[in-house]
Coordinates of C-alpha atoms and ligand atoms in Angstrom, one line a residue:
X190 CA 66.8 95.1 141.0
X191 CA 67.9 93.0 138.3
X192 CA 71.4 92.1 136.6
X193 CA 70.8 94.9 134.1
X194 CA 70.4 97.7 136.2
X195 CA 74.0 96.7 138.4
X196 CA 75.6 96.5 135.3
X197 CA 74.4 100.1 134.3
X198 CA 75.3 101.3 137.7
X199 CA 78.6 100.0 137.5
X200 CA 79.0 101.4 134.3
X201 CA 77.8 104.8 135.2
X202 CA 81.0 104.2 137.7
X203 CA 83.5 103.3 135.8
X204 CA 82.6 106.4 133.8
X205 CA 82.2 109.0 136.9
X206 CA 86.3 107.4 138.1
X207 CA 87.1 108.0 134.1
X208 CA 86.0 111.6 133.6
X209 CA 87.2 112.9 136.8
X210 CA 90.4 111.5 136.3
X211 CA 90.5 113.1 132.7
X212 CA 89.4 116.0 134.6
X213 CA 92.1 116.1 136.8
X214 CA 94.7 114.4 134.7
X215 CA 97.8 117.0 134.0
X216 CA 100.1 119.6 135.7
X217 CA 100.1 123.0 136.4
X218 CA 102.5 124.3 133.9
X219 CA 105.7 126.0 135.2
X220 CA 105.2 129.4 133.5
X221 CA 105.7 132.1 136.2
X222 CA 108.0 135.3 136.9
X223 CA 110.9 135.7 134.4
X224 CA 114.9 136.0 135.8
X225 CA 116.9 138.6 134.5
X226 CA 120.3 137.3 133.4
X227 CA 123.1 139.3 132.2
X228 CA 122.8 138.9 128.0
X229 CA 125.4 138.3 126.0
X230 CA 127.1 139.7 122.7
X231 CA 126.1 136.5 119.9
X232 CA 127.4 138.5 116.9
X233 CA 130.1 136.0 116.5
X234 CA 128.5 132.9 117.3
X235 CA 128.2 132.0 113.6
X236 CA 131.9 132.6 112.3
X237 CA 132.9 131.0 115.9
X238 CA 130.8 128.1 114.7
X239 CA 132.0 127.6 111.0
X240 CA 135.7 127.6 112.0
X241 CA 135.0 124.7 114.3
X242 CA 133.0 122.7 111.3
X243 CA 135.8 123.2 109.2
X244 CA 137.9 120.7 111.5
X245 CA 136.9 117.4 110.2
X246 CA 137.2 115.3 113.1
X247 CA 135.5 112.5 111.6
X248 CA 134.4 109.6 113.7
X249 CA 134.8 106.9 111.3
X250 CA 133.8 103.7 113.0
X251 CA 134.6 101.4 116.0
X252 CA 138.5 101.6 116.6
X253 CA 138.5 104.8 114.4
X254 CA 137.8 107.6 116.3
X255 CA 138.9 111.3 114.9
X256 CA 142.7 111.4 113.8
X257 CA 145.2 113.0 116.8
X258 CA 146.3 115.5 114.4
X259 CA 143.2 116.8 113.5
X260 CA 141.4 117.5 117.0
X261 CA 144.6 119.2 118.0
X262 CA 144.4 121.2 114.9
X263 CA 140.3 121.4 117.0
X264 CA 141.9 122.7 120.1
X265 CA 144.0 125.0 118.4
X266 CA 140.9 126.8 116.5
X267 CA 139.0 126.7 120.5
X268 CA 142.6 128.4 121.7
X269 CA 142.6 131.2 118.9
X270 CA 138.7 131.3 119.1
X271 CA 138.1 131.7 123.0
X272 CA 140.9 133.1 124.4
X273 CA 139.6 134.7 127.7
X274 CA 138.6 130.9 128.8
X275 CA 141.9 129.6 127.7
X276 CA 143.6 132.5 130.3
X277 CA 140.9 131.9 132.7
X278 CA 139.9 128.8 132.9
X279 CA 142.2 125.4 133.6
X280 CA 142.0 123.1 130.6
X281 CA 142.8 119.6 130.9
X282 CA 143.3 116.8 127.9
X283 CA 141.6 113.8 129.3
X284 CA 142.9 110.4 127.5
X285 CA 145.0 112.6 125.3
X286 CA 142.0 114.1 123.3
X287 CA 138.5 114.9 125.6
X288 CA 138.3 118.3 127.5
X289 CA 137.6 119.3 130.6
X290 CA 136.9 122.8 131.4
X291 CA 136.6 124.2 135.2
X292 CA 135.8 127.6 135.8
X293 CA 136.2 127.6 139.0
X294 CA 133.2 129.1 141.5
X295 CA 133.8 131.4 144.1
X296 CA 131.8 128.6 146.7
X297 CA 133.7 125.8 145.2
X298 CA 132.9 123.4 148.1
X299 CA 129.2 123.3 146.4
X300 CA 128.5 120.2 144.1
X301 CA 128.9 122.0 140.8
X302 CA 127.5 121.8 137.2
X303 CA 128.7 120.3 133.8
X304 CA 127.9 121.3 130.5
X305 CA 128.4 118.6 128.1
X306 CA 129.3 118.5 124.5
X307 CA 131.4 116.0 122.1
X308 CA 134.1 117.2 119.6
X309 CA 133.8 114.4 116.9
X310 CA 130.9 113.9 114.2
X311 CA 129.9 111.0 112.0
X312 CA 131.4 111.1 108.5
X313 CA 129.7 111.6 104.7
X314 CA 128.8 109.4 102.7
X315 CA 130.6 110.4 99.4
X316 CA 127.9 109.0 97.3
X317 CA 125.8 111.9 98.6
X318 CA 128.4 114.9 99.0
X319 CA 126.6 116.2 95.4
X320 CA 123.6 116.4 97.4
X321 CA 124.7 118.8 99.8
X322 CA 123.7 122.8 99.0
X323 CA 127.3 123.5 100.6
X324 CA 130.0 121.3 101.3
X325 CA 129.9 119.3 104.4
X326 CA 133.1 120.3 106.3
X327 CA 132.4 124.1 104.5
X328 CA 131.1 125.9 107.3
X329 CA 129.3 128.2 104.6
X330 CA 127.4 130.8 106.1
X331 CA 124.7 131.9 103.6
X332 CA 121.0 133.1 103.4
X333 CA 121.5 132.9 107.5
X334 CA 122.1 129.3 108.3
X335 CA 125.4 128.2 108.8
X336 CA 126.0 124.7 107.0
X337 CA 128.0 121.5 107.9
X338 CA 128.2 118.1 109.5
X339 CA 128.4 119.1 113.1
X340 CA 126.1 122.3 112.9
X341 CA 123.6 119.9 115.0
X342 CA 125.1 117.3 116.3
X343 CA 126.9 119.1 118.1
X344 CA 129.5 121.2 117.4
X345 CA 126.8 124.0 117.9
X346 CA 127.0 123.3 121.8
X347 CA 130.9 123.3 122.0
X348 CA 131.0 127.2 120.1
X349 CA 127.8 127.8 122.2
X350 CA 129.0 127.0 125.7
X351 CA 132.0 128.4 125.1
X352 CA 130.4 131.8 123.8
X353 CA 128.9 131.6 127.1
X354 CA 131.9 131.7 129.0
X355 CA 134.3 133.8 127.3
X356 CA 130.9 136.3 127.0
X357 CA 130.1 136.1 130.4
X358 CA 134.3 136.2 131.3
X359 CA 134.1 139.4 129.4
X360 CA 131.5 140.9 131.7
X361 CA 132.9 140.3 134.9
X362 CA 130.5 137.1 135.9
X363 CA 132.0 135.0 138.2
X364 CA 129.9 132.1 139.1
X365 CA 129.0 131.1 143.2
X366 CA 129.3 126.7 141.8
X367 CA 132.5 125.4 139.9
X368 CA 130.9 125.5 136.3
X369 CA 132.8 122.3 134.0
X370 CA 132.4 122.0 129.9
X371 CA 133.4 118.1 129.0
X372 CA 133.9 117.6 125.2
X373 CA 134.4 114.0 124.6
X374 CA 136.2 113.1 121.3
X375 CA 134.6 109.5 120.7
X376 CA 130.9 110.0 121.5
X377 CA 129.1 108.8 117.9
X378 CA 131.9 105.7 118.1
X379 CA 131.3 104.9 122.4
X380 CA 132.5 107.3 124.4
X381 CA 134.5 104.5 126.1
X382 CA 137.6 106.6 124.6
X383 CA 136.4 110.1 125.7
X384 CA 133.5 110.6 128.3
X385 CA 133.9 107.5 130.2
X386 CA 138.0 109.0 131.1
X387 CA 136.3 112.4 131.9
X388 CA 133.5 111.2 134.4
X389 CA 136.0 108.4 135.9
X390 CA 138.5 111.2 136.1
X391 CA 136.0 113.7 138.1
X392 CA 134.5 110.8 140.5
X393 CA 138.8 110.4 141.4
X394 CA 139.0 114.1 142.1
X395 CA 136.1 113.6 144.8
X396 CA 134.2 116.0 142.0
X397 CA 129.9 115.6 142.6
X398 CA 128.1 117.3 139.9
X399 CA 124.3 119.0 140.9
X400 CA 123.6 119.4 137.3
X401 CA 124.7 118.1 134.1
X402 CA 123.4 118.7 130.6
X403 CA 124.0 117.1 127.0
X404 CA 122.5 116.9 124.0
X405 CA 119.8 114.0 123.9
X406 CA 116.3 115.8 124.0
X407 CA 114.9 119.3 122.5
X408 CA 112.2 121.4 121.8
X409 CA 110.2 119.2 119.5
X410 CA 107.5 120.1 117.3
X411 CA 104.3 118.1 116.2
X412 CA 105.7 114.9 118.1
X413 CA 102.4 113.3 119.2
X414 CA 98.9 112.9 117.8
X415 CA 97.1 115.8 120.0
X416 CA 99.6 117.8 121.6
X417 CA 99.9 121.0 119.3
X418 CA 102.6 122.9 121.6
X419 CA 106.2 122.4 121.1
X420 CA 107.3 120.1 123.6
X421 CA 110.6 120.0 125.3
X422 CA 111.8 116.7 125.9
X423 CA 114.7 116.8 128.8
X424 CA 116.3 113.6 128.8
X425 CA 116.6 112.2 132.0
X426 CA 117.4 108.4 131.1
X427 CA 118.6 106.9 127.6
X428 CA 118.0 103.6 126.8
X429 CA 120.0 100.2 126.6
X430 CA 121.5 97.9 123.7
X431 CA 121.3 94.2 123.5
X432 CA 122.3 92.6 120.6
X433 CA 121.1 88.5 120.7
X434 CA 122.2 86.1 118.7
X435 CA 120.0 83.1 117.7
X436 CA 121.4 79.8 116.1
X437 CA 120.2 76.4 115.2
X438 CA 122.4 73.7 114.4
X439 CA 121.2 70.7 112.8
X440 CA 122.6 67.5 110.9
X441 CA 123.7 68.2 107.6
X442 CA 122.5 66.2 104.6
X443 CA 121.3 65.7 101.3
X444 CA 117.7 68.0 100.5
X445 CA 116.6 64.9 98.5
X446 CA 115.1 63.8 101.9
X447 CA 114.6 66.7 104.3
X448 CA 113.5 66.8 107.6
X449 CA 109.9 68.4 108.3
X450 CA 111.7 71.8 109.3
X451 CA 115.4 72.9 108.3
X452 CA 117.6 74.6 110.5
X453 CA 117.1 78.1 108.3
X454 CA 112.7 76.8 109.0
X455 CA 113.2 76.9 112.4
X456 CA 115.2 79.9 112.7
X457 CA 112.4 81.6 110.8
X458 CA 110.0 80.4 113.1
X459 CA 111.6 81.9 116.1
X460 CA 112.0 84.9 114.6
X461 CA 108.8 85.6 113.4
X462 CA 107.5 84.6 116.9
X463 CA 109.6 87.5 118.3
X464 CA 108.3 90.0 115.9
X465 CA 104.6 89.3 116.1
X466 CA 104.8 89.1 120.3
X467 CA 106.9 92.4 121.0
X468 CA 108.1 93.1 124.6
X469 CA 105.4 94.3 127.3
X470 CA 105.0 98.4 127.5
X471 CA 105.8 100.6 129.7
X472 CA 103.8 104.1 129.0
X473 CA 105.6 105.9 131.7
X474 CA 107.5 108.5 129.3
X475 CA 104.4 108.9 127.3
X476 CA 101.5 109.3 129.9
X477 CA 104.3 112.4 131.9
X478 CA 104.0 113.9 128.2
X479 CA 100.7 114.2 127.9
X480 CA 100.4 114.7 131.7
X481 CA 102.4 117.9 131.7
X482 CA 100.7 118.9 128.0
X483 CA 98.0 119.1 130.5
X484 CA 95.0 121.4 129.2
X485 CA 96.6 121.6 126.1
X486 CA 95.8 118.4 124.8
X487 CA 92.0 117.5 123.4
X488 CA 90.1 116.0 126.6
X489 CA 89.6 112.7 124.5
X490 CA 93.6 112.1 124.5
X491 CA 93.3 112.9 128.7
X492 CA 90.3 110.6 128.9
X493 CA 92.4 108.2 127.2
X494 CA 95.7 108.6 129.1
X495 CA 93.8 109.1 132.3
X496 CA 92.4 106.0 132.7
X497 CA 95.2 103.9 131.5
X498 CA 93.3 100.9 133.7
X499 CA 90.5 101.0 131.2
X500 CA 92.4 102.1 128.1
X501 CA 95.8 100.5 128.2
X502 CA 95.3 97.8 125.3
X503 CA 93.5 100.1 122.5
X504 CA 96.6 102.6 123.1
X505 CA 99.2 99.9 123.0
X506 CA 97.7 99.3 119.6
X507 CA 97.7 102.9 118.6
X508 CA 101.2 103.9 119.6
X509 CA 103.0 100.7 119.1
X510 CA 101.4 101.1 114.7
X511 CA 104.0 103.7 114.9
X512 CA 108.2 103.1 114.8
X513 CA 108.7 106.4 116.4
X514 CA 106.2 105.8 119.3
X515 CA 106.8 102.7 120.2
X516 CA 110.2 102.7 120.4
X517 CA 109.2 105.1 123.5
X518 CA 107.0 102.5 125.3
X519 CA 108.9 99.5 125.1
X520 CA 112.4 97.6 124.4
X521 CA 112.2 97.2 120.9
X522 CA 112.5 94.2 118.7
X523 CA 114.8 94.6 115.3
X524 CA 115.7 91.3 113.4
X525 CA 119.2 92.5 111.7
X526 CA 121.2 89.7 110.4
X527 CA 120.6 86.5 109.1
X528 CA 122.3 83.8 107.9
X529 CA 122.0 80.1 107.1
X530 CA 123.0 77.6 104.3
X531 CA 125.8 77.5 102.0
X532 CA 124.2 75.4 98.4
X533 CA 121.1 74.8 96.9
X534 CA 121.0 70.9 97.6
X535 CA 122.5 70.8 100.6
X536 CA 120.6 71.0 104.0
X537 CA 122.0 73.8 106.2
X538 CA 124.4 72.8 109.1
X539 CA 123.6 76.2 110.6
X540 CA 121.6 79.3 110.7
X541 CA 122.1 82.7 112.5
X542 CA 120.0 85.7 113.2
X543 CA 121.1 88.6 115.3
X544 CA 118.5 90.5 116.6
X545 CA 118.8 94.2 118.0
X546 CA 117.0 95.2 121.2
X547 CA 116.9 99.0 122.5
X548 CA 116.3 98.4 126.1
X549 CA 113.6 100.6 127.8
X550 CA 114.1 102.0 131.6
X551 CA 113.9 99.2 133.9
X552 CA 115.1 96.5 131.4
X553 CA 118.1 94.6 132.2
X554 CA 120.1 92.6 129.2
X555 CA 119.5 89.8 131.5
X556 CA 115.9 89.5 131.7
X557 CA 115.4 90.5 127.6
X558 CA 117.3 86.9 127.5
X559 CA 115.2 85.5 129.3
X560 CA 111.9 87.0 127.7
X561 CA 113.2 85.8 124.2
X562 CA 113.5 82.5 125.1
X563 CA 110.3 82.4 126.5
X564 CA 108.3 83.9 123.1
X565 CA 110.9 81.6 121.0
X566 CA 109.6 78.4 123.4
X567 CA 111.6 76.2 121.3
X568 CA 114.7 74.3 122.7
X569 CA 116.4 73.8 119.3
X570 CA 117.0 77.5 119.3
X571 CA 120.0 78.7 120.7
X572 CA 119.8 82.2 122.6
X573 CA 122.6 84.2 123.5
X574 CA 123.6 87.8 124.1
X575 CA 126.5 89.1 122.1
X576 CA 129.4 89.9 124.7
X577 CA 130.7 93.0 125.3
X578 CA 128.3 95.3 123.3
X579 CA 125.7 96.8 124.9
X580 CA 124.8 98.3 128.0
X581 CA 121.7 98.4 130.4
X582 CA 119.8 101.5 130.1
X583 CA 120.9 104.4 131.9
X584 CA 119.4 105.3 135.8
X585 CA 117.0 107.3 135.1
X586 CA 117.6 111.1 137.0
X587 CA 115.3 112.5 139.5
X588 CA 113.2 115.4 137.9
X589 CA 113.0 116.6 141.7
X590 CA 116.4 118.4 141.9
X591 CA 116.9 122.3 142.1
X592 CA 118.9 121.7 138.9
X593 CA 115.4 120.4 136.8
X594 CA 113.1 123.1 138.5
X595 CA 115.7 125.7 137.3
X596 CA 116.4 124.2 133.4
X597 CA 112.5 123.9 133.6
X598 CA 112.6 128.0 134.3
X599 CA 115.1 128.9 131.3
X600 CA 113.5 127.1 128.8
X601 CA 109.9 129.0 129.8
X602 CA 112.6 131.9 129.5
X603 CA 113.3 131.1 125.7
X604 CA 110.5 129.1 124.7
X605 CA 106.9 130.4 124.7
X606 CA 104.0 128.3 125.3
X607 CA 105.6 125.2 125.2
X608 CA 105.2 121.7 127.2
X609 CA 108.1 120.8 129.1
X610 CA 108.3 116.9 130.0
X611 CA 111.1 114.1 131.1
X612 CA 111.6 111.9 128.2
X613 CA 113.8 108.6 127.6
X614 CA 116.3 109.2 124.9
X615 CA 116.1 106.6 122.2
X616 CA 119.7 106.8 121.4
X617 CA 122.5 106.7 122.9
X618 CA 124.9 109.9 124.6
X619 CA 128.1 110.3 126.6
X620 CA 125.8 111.5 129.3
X621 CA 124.9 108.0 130.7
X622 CA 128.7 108.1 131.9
X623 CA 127.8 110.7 134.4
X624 CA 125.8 108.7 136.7
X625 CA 128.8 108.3 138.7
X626 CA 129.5 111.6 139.8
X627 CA 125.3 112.9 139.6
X628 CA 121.9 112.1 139.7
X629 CA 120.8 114.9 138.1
X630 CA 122.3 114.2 134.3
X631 CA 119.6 116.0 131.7
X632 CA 120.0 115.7 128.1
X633 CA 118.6 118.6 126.1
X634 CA 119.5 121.1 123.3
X635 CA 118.0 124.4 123.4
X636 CA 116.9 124.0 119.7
X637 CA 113.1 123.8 118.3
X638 CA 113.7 121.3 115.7
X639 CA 110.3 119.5 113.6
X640 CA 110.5 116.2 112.0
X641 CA 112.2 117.4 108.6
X642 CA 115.3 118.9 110.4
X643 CA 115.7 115.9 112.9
X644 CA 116.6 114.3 109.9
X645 CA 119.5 116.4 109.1
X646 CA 121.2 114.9 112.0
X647 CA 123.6 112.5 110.5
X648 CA 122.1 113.4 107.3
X649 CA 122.3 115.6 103.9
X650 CA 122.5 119.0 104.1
X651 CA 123.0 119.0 108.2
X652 CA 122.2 122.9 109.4
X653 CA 121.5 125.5 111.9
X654 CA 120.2 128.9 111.4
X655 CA 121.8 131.4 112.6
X656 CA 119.0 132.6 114.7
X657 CA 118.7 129.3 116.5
X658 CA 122.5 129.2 117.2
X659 CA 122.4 132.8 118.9
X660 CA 119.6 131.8 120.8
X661 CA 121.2 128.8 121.9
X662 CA 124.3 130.8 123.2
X663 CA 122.1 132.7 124.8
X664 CA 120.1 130.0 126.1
X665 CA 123.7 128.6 127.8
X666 CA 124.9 132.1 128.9
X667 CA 121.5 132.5 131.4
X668 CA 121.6 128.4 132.3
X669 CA 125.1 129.1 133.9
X670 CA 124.2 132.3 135.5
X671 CA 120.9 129.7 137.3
X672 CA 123.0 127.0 137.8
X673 CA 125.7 128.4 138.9
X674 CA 124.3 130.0 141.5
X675 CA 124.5 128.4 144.9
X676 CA 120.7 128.5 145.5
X677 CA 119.7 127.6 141.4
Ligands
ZN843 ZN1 125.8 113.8 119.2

């Protein structure tokens, strides 16, 4: 036999491996029996809602989180609002202004279950309040949407989860596992205020959690070439931030006789090094995505994402064209600030970048250090992380626990025909303060949003139909009645 014909065999090989793998590639979807969980009355949701937009506790930036004044004026509304869980359930002010919630379980030796939420929002711009249908801190309810900064992110889950309770409080439930709502009041500045006081609070009561949920993923629609289905992305890690800070320093002197390369020349040629080699991926989140699409997906994408082996550099080219897609393979690379020089004539002591880095499960701050300086390669550049602001990305929780299996089971519940998968959240939540007292911390909002109202979140015109929001209650109402079982 000659060269050509082991060259076809092997090909014929490589394609047999391919196709069966593309074959084989996806999982069995978790669509099966429906539970039956006691419903509850959602008639109110919206007013319950509106009241609590109307509190403006305004996260305003770093050392500003909301006013004191105002989120007791918050409490007070959740007082007058709910007052079957204020009677029934213990409330404690964590840090002066984050709630914690127990209701206690009638097993309360079992781990039990948080449901998360945060009480402050990020402010308006008031450049674009004249662009808002309704006011911002309104609450309008018209043409069935109620309207606001908060109806989102997330006030919606505070009114929601607490519809739950005082709903299912008013129909005798009584849960087997000790069922916790946390509202943070720092979340959009931090958390460092808020959650991070709850969850060390809990890990000094002895408190282990086997489920926790917060906003962070949801039921997304048209979020990748191929799939068609909604998918719902449960966050089950979020990622890190890094911010580095790049200097040259140099001899200052007259620009009558300059060197070959400034310090600003230099500066620009590390930093356009760093943009044209981006960090390695990692196509974990993506290939479970269109592993649990499964036989929804055209069998070119599972040929494709089957047989990474073969395919791995054409898709690192596809997905990384795209902000939104590669910012879900890989740490990503964002040249912020820059500066350098101080006169026309006069060559430049000094120049700064600061470059932003969104660090991907299984990054460390550490090692990104270490990976600039390697694609910088040039000793005159300075590269150092700025101190105290960031953190690693979260642990990333197991997708294995009874908790999962049973979230997997209400959103089938409430959610036809859609693709359920673990995700990595690209931003940033109080949940990754939970690790300490559970692996099982899941970030989703029971909420099919496409791409035109993800943009309302921290946006114009932020809104939720009322629909949604009564299915969300709803969505909470049977989530405790699974979770808070002792065998979820
Ligand atoms: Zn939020």
């Amino acid at each position: 036999m000659n060269f050509f014909i082991y060259v076809l065999i092997a090909l014929a090989l490589v394609l047999v491996i391919a196709l069966v793998r593309a074959f084989t590639f996806g999982s069995q979807s978790a669509n099966g029996e429906k539970v039956n969980y006691l419903q509850i009355d959602t008639s109110q949701s919206a007013e319950h809602l509106s009241k609590v937009i109307q509190v403006e506790t305004v996260s305003h930036g770093v050392d500003q989180p909301p006013d004191p004044q105002t989120l007791e004026t918050l409490h007070k509304v959740l007082e007058d609002t709910y007052p079957l869980v204020h009677k029934t359930l213990k409330r404690e002010k964590i840090n002066g202004h984050s709630l914690l919630y127990t209701w206690e379980g009638t097993k309360p030796e079992l781990p039990g279950v948080l449901f998360m939420a945060h009480q402050d929002v990020v402010p308006v711009d008031p450049a674009t309040l004249d662009n808002w249908t309704h006011p911002p801190f309104s609450g309008a309810i018209a043409d069935g949407i109620v309207w606001g900064r908060g109806t989102l992110d997330i006030k919606s889950q505070i009114t929601c989860t607490l519809d739950a309770v005082e709903e299912l409080l008013k129909a005798g439930y009584q849960p087997e596992r000790t069922i916790y709502l946390g509202y943070g009041h720092d979340e959009e500045i931090g958390g460092l205020r808020g959650a991070n006081y709850v969850s060390k609070h809990m890990e000094e009561q002895g408190i282990r959690l086997a489920g926790v949920i917060d906003e962070g993923g949801m039921v997304a629609e048209k979020m990748l070439p191929g799939v068609e289905a909604p998918i719902a992305l449960i966050g089950t890690a979020e990622k890190g931030y890094l911010t580095i800070e790049l200097t040259v320093e140099d001899e200052p002197g007259h620009a009558s006789t300059p060197p070959k390369n400034t310090a600003i020349g230099i500066l620009a040629k590390a930093i356009s090094r760093l943009e044209d080699n981006p960090l390695p991926p990692n196509m974990e989140t993506l290939v479970n995505i269109f592993r649990a699409a499964g036989k929804n997906v055209p069998f070119h994408y599972r040929l494709v994402f089957a047989n990474l082996w073969l395919t791995r550099g054409i898709v690192d080219k596809m997905v990384s064209a795209n902000g939104e897609t590669n910012a879900i393979i890989r740490t990503t690379t964002a040249v912020t600030v820059i500066n350098g020089g101080i006169k026309d004539n006069i060559l430049p002591r000094e120049a700064k970048a600061m470059v932003n880095f969104r660090l991907i499960s299984g990054d460390t701050a550490e090692g990104t250090v270490n990976a600039v300086r390697q694609i910088i390669n040039d000793k005159r550049v300075q590269v150092k992380a700025v101190e105290n602001n960031g953190w690693n990305p979260s642990p990333v929780s197991t997708t294995e626990s009874p908790a999962y299996a049973s979230l997997e089971k209400t959103i089938n519940q409430f959610f036809d025909e859609v693709v359920i998968a673990p995700y990595l959240m690209l931003g940033a939540s109080d949940a990754r303060y939970y690790y300490n007292v559970s692996d099982s911390v899941y970030r989703f909002m029971p909420v099919q949003l496409g791409s035109k109202a993800l943009k309302l979140i921290h946006g114009i015109d932020e809104h939720i139909s009322i629909a949604d929001l009564e299915k969300m209650a709803q969505f909470y109402a049977s989530l405790m009645q699974a979770w808070g079982k002792a065998e979820m």
